[in-house]
PDB file of C-alpha atoms in Angstrom:
ATOM      1  CA  MET Q   1       0.000   0.000   0.000  1.00 57.00           C
ATOM      2  CA  PHE Q   2       2.716   2.421   0.901  1.00 61.00           C
ATOM      3  CA  PRO Q   3       5.854   2.404  -1.280  1.00 56.00           C
ATOM      4  CA  VAL Q   4       8.520   0.756   0.843  1.00 59.00           C
ATOM      5  CA  VAL Q   5      12.197   1.768   0.482  1.00 54.00           C
ATOM      6  CA  GLY Q   6      14.417  -1.313   0.888  1.00 56.00           C
ATOM      7  CA  GLY Q   7      17.684  -0.993   2.745  1.00 54.00           C
ATOM      8  CA  ARG Q   8      19.997  -1.359  -0.214  1.00 57.00           C
ATOM      9  CA  GLY Q   9      17.767  -1.214  -3.308  1.00 54.00           C
ATOM     10  CA  GLY Q  10      19.413   0.710  -6.151  1.00 57.00           C
ATOM     11  CA  PRO Q  11      17.245   1.866  -9.008  1.00 59.00           C
ATOM     12  CA  ALA Q  12      14.052   0.821  -7.227  1.00 59.00           C
ATOM     13  CA  ALA Q  13      14.935   3.012  -4.306  1.00 58.00           C
ATOM     14  CA  ALA Q  14      15.762   5.881  -6.641  1.00 58.00           C
ATOM     15  CA  ARG Q  15      12.417   5.519  -8.379  1.00 62.00           C
ATOM     16  CA  LEU Q  16      10.603   5.403  -5.075  1.00 60.00           C
ATOM     17  CA  LEU Q  17      12.459   8.419  -3.795  1.00 62.00           C
ATOM     18  CA  LEU Q  18      11.337  10.292  -6.863  1.00 64.00           C
ATOM     19  CA  ALA Q  19       7.764   9.013  -6.385  1.00 59.00           C
ATOM     20  CA  PRO Q  20       4.921  11.555  -6.525  1.00 61.00           C
ATOM     21  CA  ARG Q  21       4.310  13.581  -3.445  1.00 62.00           C
ATOM     22  CA  GLY Q  22       1.033  11.972  -2.492  1.00 59.00           C
ATOM     23  CA  ALA Q  23       2.652   8.550  -1.980  1.00 57.00           C
ATOM     24  CA  VAL Q  24       4.050   8.142   1.490  1.00 60.00           C
ATOM     25  CA  LEU Q  25       7.494   6.477   1.826  1.00 57.00           C
ATOM     26  CA  VAL Q  26       7.892   3.782   4.448  1.00 58.00           C
ATOM     27  CA  ALA Q  27      11.377   2.409   5.268  1.00 59.00           C
ATOM     28  CA  ALA Q  28      11.650  -1.411   5.721  1.00 57.00           C
ATOM     29  CA  VAL Q  29      13.121  -1.566   9.177  1.00 66.00           C
ATOM     30  CA  ARG Q  30      12.698  -4.510  11.587  1.00 67.00           C
ATOM     31  CA  GLY Q  31      10.351  -2.402  13.617  1.00 78.00           C
ATOM     32  CA  ARG Q  32       9.325  -4.012  16.927  1.00 85.00           C
ATOM     33  CA  LYS Q  33      11.549  -7.152  16.645  1.00 85.00           C
ATOM     34  CA  SER Q  34      15.316  -7.213  16.756  1.00 86.00           C
ATOM     35  CA  ARG Q  35      17.693  -9.740  15.220  1.00 86.00           C
ATOM     36  CA  ASN Q  36      17.549 -12.506  17.785  1.00 88.00           C
ATOM     37  CA  ASP Q  37      13.799 -12.518  18.474  1.00 86.00           C
ATOM     38  CA  PRO Q  38      12.009 -15.765  17.606  1.00 85.00           C
ATOM     39  CA  VAL Q  39       9.652 -15.915  14.701  1.00 83.00           C
ATOM     40  CA  ALA Q  40       5.964 -15.364  15.416  1.00 86.00           C
ATOM     41  CA  LYS Q  41       3.706 -18.370  16.040  1.00 89.00           C
ATOM     42  CA  SER Q  42       1.576 -17.729  13.000  1.00 89.00           C
ATOM     43  CA  LYS Q  43       4.673 -17.530  10.828  1.00 86.00           C
ATOM     44  CA  GLU Q  44       6.366 -20.616  12.247  1.00 85.00           C
ATOM     45  CA  GLY Q  45       6.644 -22.902   9.246  1.00 86.00           C
ATOM     46  CA  ARG Q  46       6.756 -20.227   6.724  1.00 87.00           C
ATOM     47  CA  VAL Q  47       9.089 -20.817   3.877  1.00 89.00           C
ATOM     48  CA  LYS Q  48       9.645 -17.980   1.545  1.00 87.00           C
ATOM     49  CA  VAL Q  49       8.931 -19.129  -1.953  1.00 91.00           C
ATOM     50  CA  PRO Q  50       9.786 -17.129  -5.052  1.00 92.00           C
ATOM     51  CA  PRO Q  51       6.949 -16.504  -7.440  1.00 93.00           C
ATOM     52  CA  PRO Q  52       6.238 -19.493  -9.692  1.00 93.00           C
ATOM     53  CA  VAL Q  53       7.703 -19.451 -13.188  1.00 92.00           C
ATOM     54  CA  ASP Q  54       6.225 -21.096 -16.219  1.00 93.00           C
ATOM     55  CA  PRO Q  55       9.161 -22.728 -18.098  1.00 94.00           C
ATOM     56  CA  ALA Q  56       7.636 -22.413 -21.581  1.00 94.00           C
ATOM     57  CA  GLU Q  57       6.749 -18.826 -20.971  1.00 94.00           C
ATOM     58  CA  MET Q  58      10.213 -18.333 -19.523  1.00 95.00           C
ATOM     59  CA  VAL Q  59      11.926 -19.650 -22.609  1.00 96.00           C
ATOM     60  CA  VAL Q  60       9.806 -17.604 -24.963  1.00 96.00           C
ATOM     61  CA  LEU Q  61      10.300 -14.526 -22.862  1.00 95.00           C
ATOM     62  CA  ARG Q  62      14.030 -15.096 -22.672  1.00 96.00           C
ATOM     63  CA  GLU Q  63      14.191 -15.449 -26.400  1.00 96.00           C
ATOM     64  CA  ARG Q  64      12.194 -12.362 -27.052  1.00 96.00           C
ATOM     65  CA  PHE Q  65      14.059 -10.427 -24.450  1.00 97.00           C
ATOM     66  CA  SER Q  66      17.473 -11.291 -25.851  1.00 97.00           C
ATOM     67  CA  GLU Q  67      16.252 -10.370 -29.332  1.00 97.00           C
ATOM     68  CA  TYR Q  68      14.913  -7.139 -28.001  1.00 97.00           C
ATOM     69  CA  THR Q  69      18.106  -6.237 -26.199  1.00 97.00           C
ATOM     70  CA  MET Q  70      20.174  -7.170 -29.247  1.00 97.00           C
ATOM     71  CA  ILE Q  71      18.093  -4.946 -31.442  1.00 97.00           C
ATOM     72  CA  MET Q  72      18.260  -2.110 -28.991  1.00 97.00           C
ATOM     73  CA  ARG Q  73      21.991  -2.454 -28.623  1.00 97.00           C
ATOM     74  CA  ALA Q  74      22.433  -2.491 -32.347  1.00 97.00           C
ATOM     75  CA  LEU Q  75      20.357   0.628 -32.770  1.00 97.00           C
ATOM     76  CA  ARG Q  76      22.225   2.344 -30.045  1.00 97.00           C
ATOM     77  CA  LEU Q  77      25.578   1.480 -31.502  1.00 97.00           C
ATOM     78  CA  GLU Q  78      24.379   2.588 -34.909  1.00 97.00           C
ATOM     79  CA  PHE Q  79      23.386   5.943 -33.599  1.00 97.00           C
ATOM     80  CA  LYS Q  80      26.621   6.302 -31.679  1.00 97.00           C
ATOM     81  CA  GLU Q  81      28.570   5.518 -34.757  1.00 96.00           C
ATOM     82  CA  GLU Q  82      26.610   8.064 -36.766  1.00 96.00           C
ATOM     83  CA  VAL Q  83      27.318  10.707 -34.204  1.00 95.00           C
ATOM     84  CA  LEU Q  84      31.009   9.909 -34.136  1.00 94.00           C
ATOM     85  CA  ARG Q  85      31.178   9.912 -37.911  1.00 91.00           C
ATOM     86  CA  LYS Q  86      29.487  13.294 -38.081  1.00 89.00           C
ATOM     87  CA  LYS Q  87      31.890  14.658 -35.539  1.00 88.00           C
ATOM     88  CA  TYR Q  88      34.854  13.260 -37.398  1.00 86.00           C
ATOM     89  CA  GLU Q  89      33.645  14.754 -40.648  1.00 82.00           C
ATOM     90  CA  GLU Q  90      33.054  18.030 -38.986  1.00 79.00           C
ATOM     91  CA  GLU Q  91      36.626  18.257 -37.846  1.00 78.00           C
ATOM     92  CA  THR Q  92      38.653  16.635 -40.605  1.00 76.00           C
ATOM     93  CA  GLY Q  93      36.204  16.179 -43.472  1.00 72.00           C
ATOM     94  CA  SER Q  94      36.384  17.617 -46.981  1.00 73.00           C
ATOM     95  CA  GLN Q  95      34.385  20.689 -46.095  1.00 76.00           C
ATOM     96  CA  ALA Q  96      36.509  21.420 -43.071  1.00 76.00           C
ATOM     97  CA  GLU Q  97      39.497  22.782 -44.970  1.00 80.00           C
ATOM     98  CA  GLU Q  98      37.321  24.893 -47.225  1.00 85.00           C
ATOM     99  CA  ARG Q  99      35.514  26.359 -44.324  1.00 84.00           C
ATOM    100  CA  ALA Q 100      38.744  26.982 -42.440  1.00 85.00           C
ATOM    101  CA  ARG Q 101      40.178  28.748 -45.440  1.00 89.00           C
ATOM    102  CA  GLN Q 102      37.063  30.844 -45.864  1.00 92.00           C
ATOM    103  CA  ASP Q 103      37.113  31.789 -42.205  1.00 92.00           C
ATOM    104  CA  ALA Q 104      40.722  32.866 -42.497  1.00 94.00           C
ATOM    105  CA  GLU Q 105      39.879  34.916 -45.583  1.00 95.00           C
ATOM    106  CA  GLU Q 106      36.982  36.594 -43.881  1.00 96.00           C
ATOM    107  CA  HIS Q 107      39.099  37.300 -40.854  1.00 96.00           C
ATOM    108  CA  ARG Q 108      41.811  38.857 -42.967  1.00 96.00           C
ATOM    109  CA  ALA Q 109      39.304  40.978 -44.874  1.00 97.00           C
ATOM    110  CA  LEU Q 110      37.696  42.200 -41.707  1.00 97.00           C
ATOM    111  CA  MET Q 111      41.034  43.029 -40.119  1.00 97.00           C
ATOM    112  CA  ALA Q 112      42.014  44.954 -43.201  1.00 97.00           C
ATOM    113  CA  TRP Q 113      38.771  46.894 -43.105  1.00 97.00           C
ATOM    114  CA  ASN Q 114      39.269  47.570 -39.433  1.00 97.00           C
ATOM    115  CA  ASN Q 115      42.746  48.912 -39.997  1.00 97.00           C
ATOM    116  CA  GLU Q 116      41.477  51.128 -42.783  1.00 97.00           C
ATOM    117  CA  GLU Q 117      38.778  52.510 -40.544  1.00 97.00           C
ATOM    118  CA  ASN Q 118      41.292  53.133 -37.801  1.00 97.00           C
ATOM    119  CA  ARG Q 119      43.573  54.957 -40.161  1.00 97.00           C
ATOM    120  CA  ARG Q 120      40.780  57.097 -41.480  1.00 97.00           C
ATOM    121  CA  LEU Q 121      39.605  58.002 -38.015  1.00 97.00           C
ATOM    122  CA  LEU Q 122      43.160  58.725 -36.960  1.00 97.00           C
ATOM    123  CA  HIS Q 123      43.503  61.109 -39.810  1.00 97.00           C
ATOM    124  CA  ILE Q 124      40.270  62.855 -38.933  1.00 97.00           C
ATOM    125  CA  ARG Q 125      41.286  63.028 -35.315  1.00 97.00           C
ATOM    126  CA  THR Q 126      44.675  64.534 -36.008  1.00 97.00           C
ATOM    127  CA  MET Q 127      43.114  67.152 -38.263  1.00 97.00           C
ATOM    128  CA  ARG Q 128      40.583  68.017 -35.594  1.00 97.00           C
ATOM    129  CA  ILE Q 129      43.198  68.266 -32.870  1.00 97.00           C
ATOM    130  CA  GLN Q 130      45.361  70.431 -35.063  1.00 97.00           C
ATOM    131  CA  GLN Q 131      42.467  72.761 -35.696  1.00 97.00           C
ATOM    132  CA  GLU Q 132      41.630  72.896 -32.058  1.00 97.00           C
ATOM    133  CA  THR Q 133      45.193  73.744 -31.060  1.00 97.00           C
ATOM    134  CA  GLU Q 134      45.236  76.474 -33.674  1.00 97.00           C
ATOM    135  CA  GLU Q 135      41.957  77.829 -32.322  1.00 97.00           C
ATOM    136  CA  ALA Q 136      43.250  77.749 -28.795  1.00 97.00           C
ATOM    137  CA  ASP Q 137      46.436  79.556 -29.765  1.00 97.00           C
ATOM    138  CA  ARG Q 138      44.512  82.182 -31.637  1.00 97.00           C
ATOM    139  CA  LYS Q 139      42.167  82.686 -28.734  1.00 97.00           C
ATOM    140  CA  LYS Q 140      45.059  83.009 -26.331  1.00 97.00           C
ATOM    141  CA  LEU Q 141      46.662  85.557 -28.559  1.00 97.00           C
ATOM    142  CA  GLU Q 142      43.454  87.493 -28.829  1.00 97.00           C
ATOM    143  CA  ALA Q 143      42.952  87.377 -25.092  1.00 97.00           C
ATOM    144  CA  ALA Q 144      46.487  88.621 -24.524  1.00 97.00           C
ATOM    145  CA  ILE Q 145      45.965  91.464 -26.972  1.00 97.00           C
ATOM    146  CA  LYS Q 146      42.679  92.344 -25.349  1.00 97.00           C
ATOM    147  CA  ARG Q 147      44.243  92.355 -21.943  1.00 97.00           C
ATOM    148  CA  GLU Q 148      46.989  94.614 -23.196  1.00 97.00           C
ATOM    149  CA  GLN Q 149      44.459  96.972 -24.653  1.00 97.00           C
ATOM    150  CA  GLU Q 150      42.408  97.012 -21.523  1.00 97.00           C
ATOM    151  CA  GLN Q 151      45.492  97.742 -19.483  1.00 97.00           C
ATOM    152  CA  GLN Q 152      46.365 100.603 -21.773  1.00 97.00           C
ATOM    153  CA  GLU Q 153      42.888 101.997 -21.537  1.00 96.00           C
ATOM    154  CA  PHE Q 154      42.947 101.679 -17.782  1.00 97.00           C
ATOM    155  CA  ILE Q 155      46.222 103.559 -17.630  1.00 96.00           C
ATOM    156  CA  LYS Q 156      44.814 106.282 -19.836  1.00 96.00           C
ATOM    157  CA  GLU Q 157      41.737 106.587 -17.646  1.00 95.00           C
ATOM    158  CA  LYS Q 158      43.804 106.876 -14.547  1.00 95.00           C
ATOM    159  CA  GLU Q 159      46.047 109.460 -16.166  1.00 95.00           C
ATOM    160  CA  LYS Q 160      43.008 111.486 -17.133  1.00 95.00           C
ATOM    161  CA  GLU Q 161      41.708 111.293 -13.607  1.00 91.00           C
ATOM    162  CA  ILE Q 162      45.055 112.349 -12.231  1.00 93.00           C
ATOM    163  CA  LEU Q 163      45.158 115.359 -14.521  1.00 93.00           C
ATOM    164  CA  GLN Q 164      41.646 116.312 -13.546  1.00 90.00           C
ATOM    165  CA  LEU Q 165      42.515 116.017  -9.896  1.00 87.00           C
ATOM    166  CA  GLN Q 166      45.609 118.117 -10.401  1.00 89.00           C
ATOM    167  CA  GLU Q 167      43.362 120.782 -11.866  1.00 88.00           C
ATOM    168  CA  GLU Q 168      40.976 120.600  -8.968  1.00 85.00           C
ATOM    169  CA  VAL Q 169      43.772 120.775  -6.414  1.00 85.00           C
ATOM    170  CA  LYS Q 170      44.044 124.454  -7.202  1.00 84.00           C
ATOM    171  CA  ASN Q 171      40.604 124.973  -5.687  1.00 83.00           C
ATOM    172  CA  PHE Q 172      41.246 123.111  -2.463  1.00 85.00           C
ATOM    173  CA  ILE Q 173      41.334 124.824   0.898  1.00 84.00           C
ATOM    174  CA  ASN Q 174      44.719 125.244   2.582  1.00 83.00           C
ATOM    175  CA  LEU Q 175      45.904 127.307   5.464  1.00 84.00           C
ATOM    176  CA  GLU Q 176      46.316 130.451   3.395  1.00 84.00           C
ATOM    177  CA  ASN Q 177      42.893 130.672   1.821  1.00 86.00           C
ATOM    178  CA  LEU Q 178      41.141 129.201   4.841  1.00 88.00           C
ATOM    179  CA  ASP Q 179      39.912 132.539   6.155  1.00 87.00           C
ATOM    180  CA  GLN Q 180      38.977 133.727   2.722  1.00 88.00           C
ATOM    181  CA  ARG Q 181      37.050 130.582   2.002  1.00 88.00           C
ATOM    182  CA  ILE Q 182      35.232 130.745   5.311  1.00 89.00           C
ATOM    183  CA  GLU Q 183      34.165 134.308   4.613  1.00 89.00           C
ATOM    184  CA  GLU Q 184      33.101 133.299   1.117  1.00 88.00           C
ATOM    185  CA  ALA Q 185      31.065 130.399   2.448  1.00 88.00           C
ATOM    186  CA  LEU Q 186      29.374 132.467   5.101  1.00 89.00           C
ATOM    187  CA  ASP Q 187      28.509 135.077   2.490  1.00 89.00           C
ATOM    188  CA  ASN Q 188      26.955 132.628   0.003  1.00 88.00           C
ATOM    189  CA  PRO Q 189      24.557 130.197   1.583  1.00 87.00           C
ATOM    190  CA  LYS Q 190      23.794 127.383  -0.881  1.00 86.00           C
ATOM    191  CA  ASN Q 191      20.327 125.872  -1.165  1.00 86.00           C
ATOM    192  CA  TYR Q 192      19.891 122.348  -2.509  1.00 86.00           C
ATOM    193  CA  ASN Q 193      16.124 122.183  -2.031  1.00 86.00           C
ATOM    194  CA  PHE Q 194      13.833 121.991  -5.029  1.00 86.00           C
ATOM    195  CA  ALA Q 195      10.210 121.284  -5.843  1.00 87.00           C
ATOM    196  CA  ILE Q 196       8.920 118.928  -8.507  1.00 87.00           C
ATOM    197  CA  ASP Q 197       5.429 118.226  -9.746  1.00 88.00           C
ATOM    198  CA  LYS Q 198       3.933 115.192 -11.420  1.00 90.00           C
ATOM    199  CA  GLY Q 199       4.618 116.611 -14.827  1.00 89.00           C
ATOM    200  CA  GLY Q 200       8.315 116.597 -14.041  1.00 86.00           C
ATOM    201  CA  ARG Q 201       8.784 120.338 -13.853  1.00 86.00           C
ATOM    202  CA  VAL Q 202      11.562 121.315 -11.444  1.00 86.00           C
ATOM    203  CA  VAL Q 203      11.531 124.496  -9.420  1.00 84.00           C
ATOM    204  CA  LYS Q 204      14.943 125.321  -7.901  1.00 81.00           C
ATOM    205  CA  GLN Q 205      13.986 128.665  -6.383  1.00 78.00           C
ATOM    206  CA  THR Q 206      12.737 128.132  -2.853  1.00 73.00           C
ATOM    207  CA  MET Q 207      12.806 130.326   0.154  1.00 73.00           C
ATOM    208  CA  LEU Q 208      15.657 129.735   2.598  1.00 64.00           C
ATOM    209  CA  GLN Q 209      14.509 130.132   6.151  1.00 60.00           C
TER     210      GLN Q 209
ATOM    211  CA  MET E   1      42.016 108.175  -0.715  1.00 67.00           C
ATOM    212  CA  PRO E   2      38.384 107.874   0.141  1.00 64.00           C
ATOM    213  CA  ARG E   3      36.339 111.003   0.081  1.00 84.00           C
ATOM    214  CA  TYR E   4      34.188 112.022   2.988  1.00 91.00           C
ATOM    215  CA  GLU E   5      31.593 114.663   3.670  1.00 92.00           C
ATOM    216  CA  LEU E   6      31.108 116.295   7.041  1.00 92.00           C
ATOM    217  CA  ALA E   7      27.579 117.558   7.525  1.00 92.00           C
ATOM    218  CA  LEU E   8      28.172 119.912  10.416  1.00 92.00           C
ATOM    219  CA  ILE E   9      25.471 121.655  12.456  1.00 92.00           C
ATOM    220  CA  LEU E  10      26.905 124.530  14.442  1.00 91.00           C
ATOM    221  CA  LYS E  11      25.215 126.544  17.133  1.00 89.00           C
ATOM    222  CA  ALA E  12      23.422 129.666  15.902  1.00 89.00           C
ATOM    223  CA  MET E  13      26.118 132.226  16.677  1.00 88.00           C
ATOM    224  CA  GLN E  14      27.411 135.551  15.445  1.00 90.00           C
ATOM    225  CA  ARG E  15      29.522 135.618  12.381  1.00 89.00           C
ATOM    226  CA  PRO E  16      32.995 135.890  13.920  1.00 90.00           C
ATOM    227  CA  GLU E  17      32.292 133.037  16.314  1.00 91.00           C
ATOM    228  CA  THR E  18      30.982 130.842  13.531  1.00 91.00           C
ATOM    229  CA  ALA E  19      34.056 131.664  11.479  1.00 91.00           C
ATOM    230  CA  ALA E  20      36.276 130.762  14.448  1.00 90.00           C
ATOM    231  CA  ALA E  21      34.484 127.436  14.931  1.00 90.00           C
ATOM    232  CA  LEU E  22      34.857 126.595  11.260  1.00 90.00           C
ATOM    233  CA  ARG E  23      38.487 127.528  11.288  1.00 90.00           C
ATOM    234  CA  ARG E  24      39.050 125.355  14.332  1.00 89.00           C
ATOM    235  CA  THR E  25      37.369 122.384  12.660  1.00 90.00           C
ATOM    236  CA  VAL E  26      39.283 122.745   9.422  1.00 91.00           C
ATOM    237  CA  GLU E  27      42.571 123.109  11.226  1.00 91.00           C
ATOM    238  CA  THR E  28      41.914 120.011  13.324  1.00 90.00           C
ATOM    239  CA  LEU E  29      41.171 118.128  10.160  1.00 90.00           C
ATOM    240  CA  MET E  30      44.320 119.307   8.463  1.00 89.00           C
ATOM    241  CA  GLU E  31      46.401 118.461  11.496  1.00 91.00           C
ATOM    242  CA  ARG E  32      45.194 114.913  11.245  1.00 91.00           C
ATOM    243  CA  GLY E  33      46.339 114.714   7.649  1.00 89.00           C
ATOM    244  CA  ALA E  34      43.194 115.366   5.670  1.00 89.00           C
ATOM    245  CA  VAL E  35      42.933 117.419   2.492  1.00 89.00           C
ATOM    246  CA  VAL E  36      39.945 119.750   2.602  1.00 90.00           C
ATOM    247  CA  ARG E  37      38.304 120.178  -0.734  1.00 88.00           C
ATOM    248  CA  ASP E  38      35.413 122.527  -0.285  1.00 87.00           C
ATOM    249  CA  LEU E  39      33.264 124.238   2.317  1.00 89.00           C
ATOM    250  CA  GLU E  40      29.633 125.031   1.689  1.00 90.00           C
ATOM    251  CA  ASN E  41      27.158 126.961   3.761  1.00 91.00           C
ATOM    252  CA  LEU E  42      23.594 125.721   3.728  1.00 90.00           C
ATOM    253  CA  GLY E  43      22.378 128.661   5.809  1.00 89.00           C
ATOM    254  CA  GLU E  44      21.025 129.097   9.282  1.00 90.00           C
ATOM    255  CA  LYS E  45      17.834 127.133   9.579  1.00 89.00           C
ATOM    256  CA  LEU E  46      15.296 125.967  12.062  1.00 91.00           C
ATOM    257  CA  LEU E  47      16.289 122.547  13.307  1.00 92.00           C
ATOM    258  CA  PRO E  48      13.749 119.814  12.534  1.00 92.00           C
ATOM    259  CA  TYR E  49      13.452 119.202  16.270  1.00 93.00           C
ATOM    260  CA  LYS E  50      14.960 120.759  19.337  1.00 93.00           C
ATOM    261  CA  ILE E  51      18.337 119.267  20.099  1.00 91.00           C
ATOM    262  CA  THR E  52      19.940 119.321  23.515  1.00 91.00           C
ATOM    263  CA  LYS E  53      23.738 119.303  23.464  1.00 89.00           C
ATOM    264  CA  HIS E  54      26.298 120.366  26.065  1.00 89.00           C
ATOM    265  CA  ASN E  55      23.524 121.392  28.444  1.00 90.00           C
ATOM    266  CA  GLU E  56      21.937 123.758  25.955  1.00 89.00           C
ATOM    267  CA  ARG E  57      18.676 123.501  24.048  1.00 90.00           C
ATOM    268  CA  HIS E  58      18.997 124.499  20.366  1.00 89.00           C
ATOM    269  CA  SER E  59      16.115 125.336  18.036  1.00 92.00           C
ATOM    270  CA  ARG E  60      18.154 126.957  15.264  1.00 91.00           C
ATOM    271  CA  GLY E  61      21.409 125.801  13.764  1.00 91.00           C
ATOM    272  CA  ALA E  62      23.901 126.746  11.090  1.00 91.00           C
ATOM    273  CA  TYR E  63      24.355 123.959   8.517  1.00 92.00           C
ATOM    274  CA  PHE E  64      27.722 123.514   6.827  1.00 92.00           C
ATOM    275  CA  LEU E  65      28.955 120.959   4.361  1.00 91.00           C
ATOM    276  CA  LEU E  66      32.676 120.171   4.348  1.00 91.00           C
ATOM    277  CA  ASP E  67      34.081 117.626   1.910  1.00 90.00           C
ATOM    278  CA  PHE E  68      37.556 116.307   2.391  1.00 90.00           C
ATOM    279  CA  TYR E  69      39.864 113.459   1.517  1.00 89.00           C
ATOM    280  CA  SER E  70      41.283 111.527   4.406  1.00 91.00           C
ATOM    281  CA  SER E  71      42.396 108.173   5.733  1.00 90.00           C
ATOM    282  CA  PRO E  72      39.606 106.280   7.461  1.00 90.00           C
ATOM    283  CA  GLU E  73      41.695 105.770  10.591  1.00 91.00           C
ATOM    284  CA  ILE E  74      41.414 109.322  11.783  1.00 91.00           C
ATOM    285  CA  LEU E  75      37.633 109.429  11.689  1.00 91.00           C
ATOM    286  CA  PRO E  76      36.799 108.023  15.138  1.00 93.00           C
ATOM    287  CA  GLY E  77      39.244 110.383  16.789  1.00 93.00           C
ATOM    288  CA  PHE E  78      37.971 113.278  14.759  1.00 92.00           C
ATOM    289  CA  LEU E  79      34.339 112.565  15.562  1.00 92.00           C
ATOM    290  CA  ASN E  80      35.249 112.275  19.199  1.00 93.00           C
ATOM    291  CA  HIS E  81      36.819 115.689  19.018  1.00 92.00           C
ATOM    292  CA  LEU E  82      33.771 117.155  17.351  1.00 92.00           C
ATOM    293  CA  HIS E  83      31.428 115.691  19.912  1.00 92.00           C
ATOM    294  CA  ARG E  84      33.433 117.421  22.609  1.00 92.00           C
ATOM    295  CA  ASP E  85      33.346 120.787  20.832  1.00 90.00           C
ATOM    296  CA  VAL E  86      30.845 123.026  22.585  1.00 91.00           C
ATOM    297  CA  ASP E  87      29.818 124.906  19.479  1.00 90.00           C
ATOM    298  CA  VAL E  88      29.032 121.813  17.469  1.00 91.00           C
ATOM    299  CA  VAL E  89      25.465 120.616  17.770  1.00 91.00           C
ATOM    300  CA  ARG E  90      25.710 117.562  15.533  1.00 91.00           C
ATOM    301  CA  PRO E  91      28.588 116.259  13.405  1.00 93.00           C
ATOM    302  CA  THR E  92      27.948 113.628  10.749  1.00 93.00           C
ATOM    303  CA  VAL E  93      30.622 112.095   8.535  1.00 92.00           C
ATOM    304  CA  LEU E  94      29.426 110.325   5.385  1.00 92.00           C
ATOM    305  CA  LYS E  95      31.304 108.624   2.588  1.00 91.00           C
ATOM    306  CA  LYS E  96      30.999 110.270  -0.774  1.00 86.00           C
ATOM    307  CA  ASP E  97      30.188 108.079  -3.786  1.00 81.00           C
ATOM    308  CA  ALA E  98      32.093 108.661  -7.009  1.00 73.00           C
ATOM    309  CA  GLN E  99      28.975 108.787  -9.149  1.00 72.00           C
ATOM    310  CA  ALA E 100      25.247 108.854  -8.614  1.00 69.00           C
ATOM    311  CA  PRO E 101      23.515 105.486  -8.123  1.00 66.00           C
ATOM    312  CA  SER E 102      23.394 104.049 -11.641  1.00 65.00           C
ATOM    313  CA  SER E 103      19.960 102.402 -11.733  1.00 64.00           C
ATOM    314  CA  THR E 104      17.395 104.450  -9.925  1.00 65.00           C
ATOM    315  CA  ASN E 105      14.451 102.236  -9.154  1.00 66.00           C
ATOM    316  CA  CYS E 106      11.819 104.794  -9.968  1.00 64.00           C
ATOM    317  CA  CYS E 107      10.068 104.014 -13.204  1.00 62.00           C
ATOM    318  CA  GLY E 108       8.591 106.779 -15.225  1.00 59.00           C
ATOM    319  CA  SER E 109       9.897 109.391 -17.621  1.00 56.00           C
ATOM    320  CA  ALA E 110      13.470 110.523 -16.865  1.00 55.00           C
ATOM    321  CA  GLN E 111      13.873 114.206 -17.557  1.00 51.00           C
TER     322      GLN E 111
END
């Protein structure tokens, strides 16, 4: 009822181990009785008898079985031989050299094409780099020139400012014209106030308190 | 050198005293190594509010504008000196910008 796993059964055990999940595996162990226990009363005279064999059937079966195995072996060897022959032809057959030669040709052609491509791209690259270096040099030169110009302009500006300041220095107050300037200032009060309306008209004349 | 402007409010005094005070101020400035550029008188006006200084209540003051070039280090000492001067009601030192603020935020017609 339950598939029993024998102690040392080879393929049978393997098949039972791979049995479907519903079937429960039961190991054949001696269970309640150990080695030296006497046989049960009901099993006293029991002699284990192998299943009966019909001799005629046996002969026929043996015959058929040997024929069957012979045929199977022959087929198997045939197929093996075919496989080996195919493999042999693959490696050292007539087509093999041709194919090897063609592969070599193709390889050479592709390598040549690759080298051509590389050379072309190298050329393009060198041209591009050359142009870029030229550009960079030109830009640097231009930047240097511009900087020079800006410096010159800056110097000119500063010189102009210096000259203007030198002019204005004549109007500054020093100890000599201090009194005079004070009198002048006290005589002329300056008025910065002005009035403006929404139209934008400016009126500078206001009354000083 | 940076350029500063001293907005000076002097006590409402007679002319010789005002002249003396101004002379004092300018000489102090020159002693400390400044170069005085110009002195303007904005007149004697009513102060916007009554100011009490040196135990005296002022309602009128004489406004003067003094622009000068100087080093910034002398300014604290100079202001200190002006605060102690009895005739000075209020000294204010401002930095002068080189040009007017470039982008005035007021929109509308510029005339």
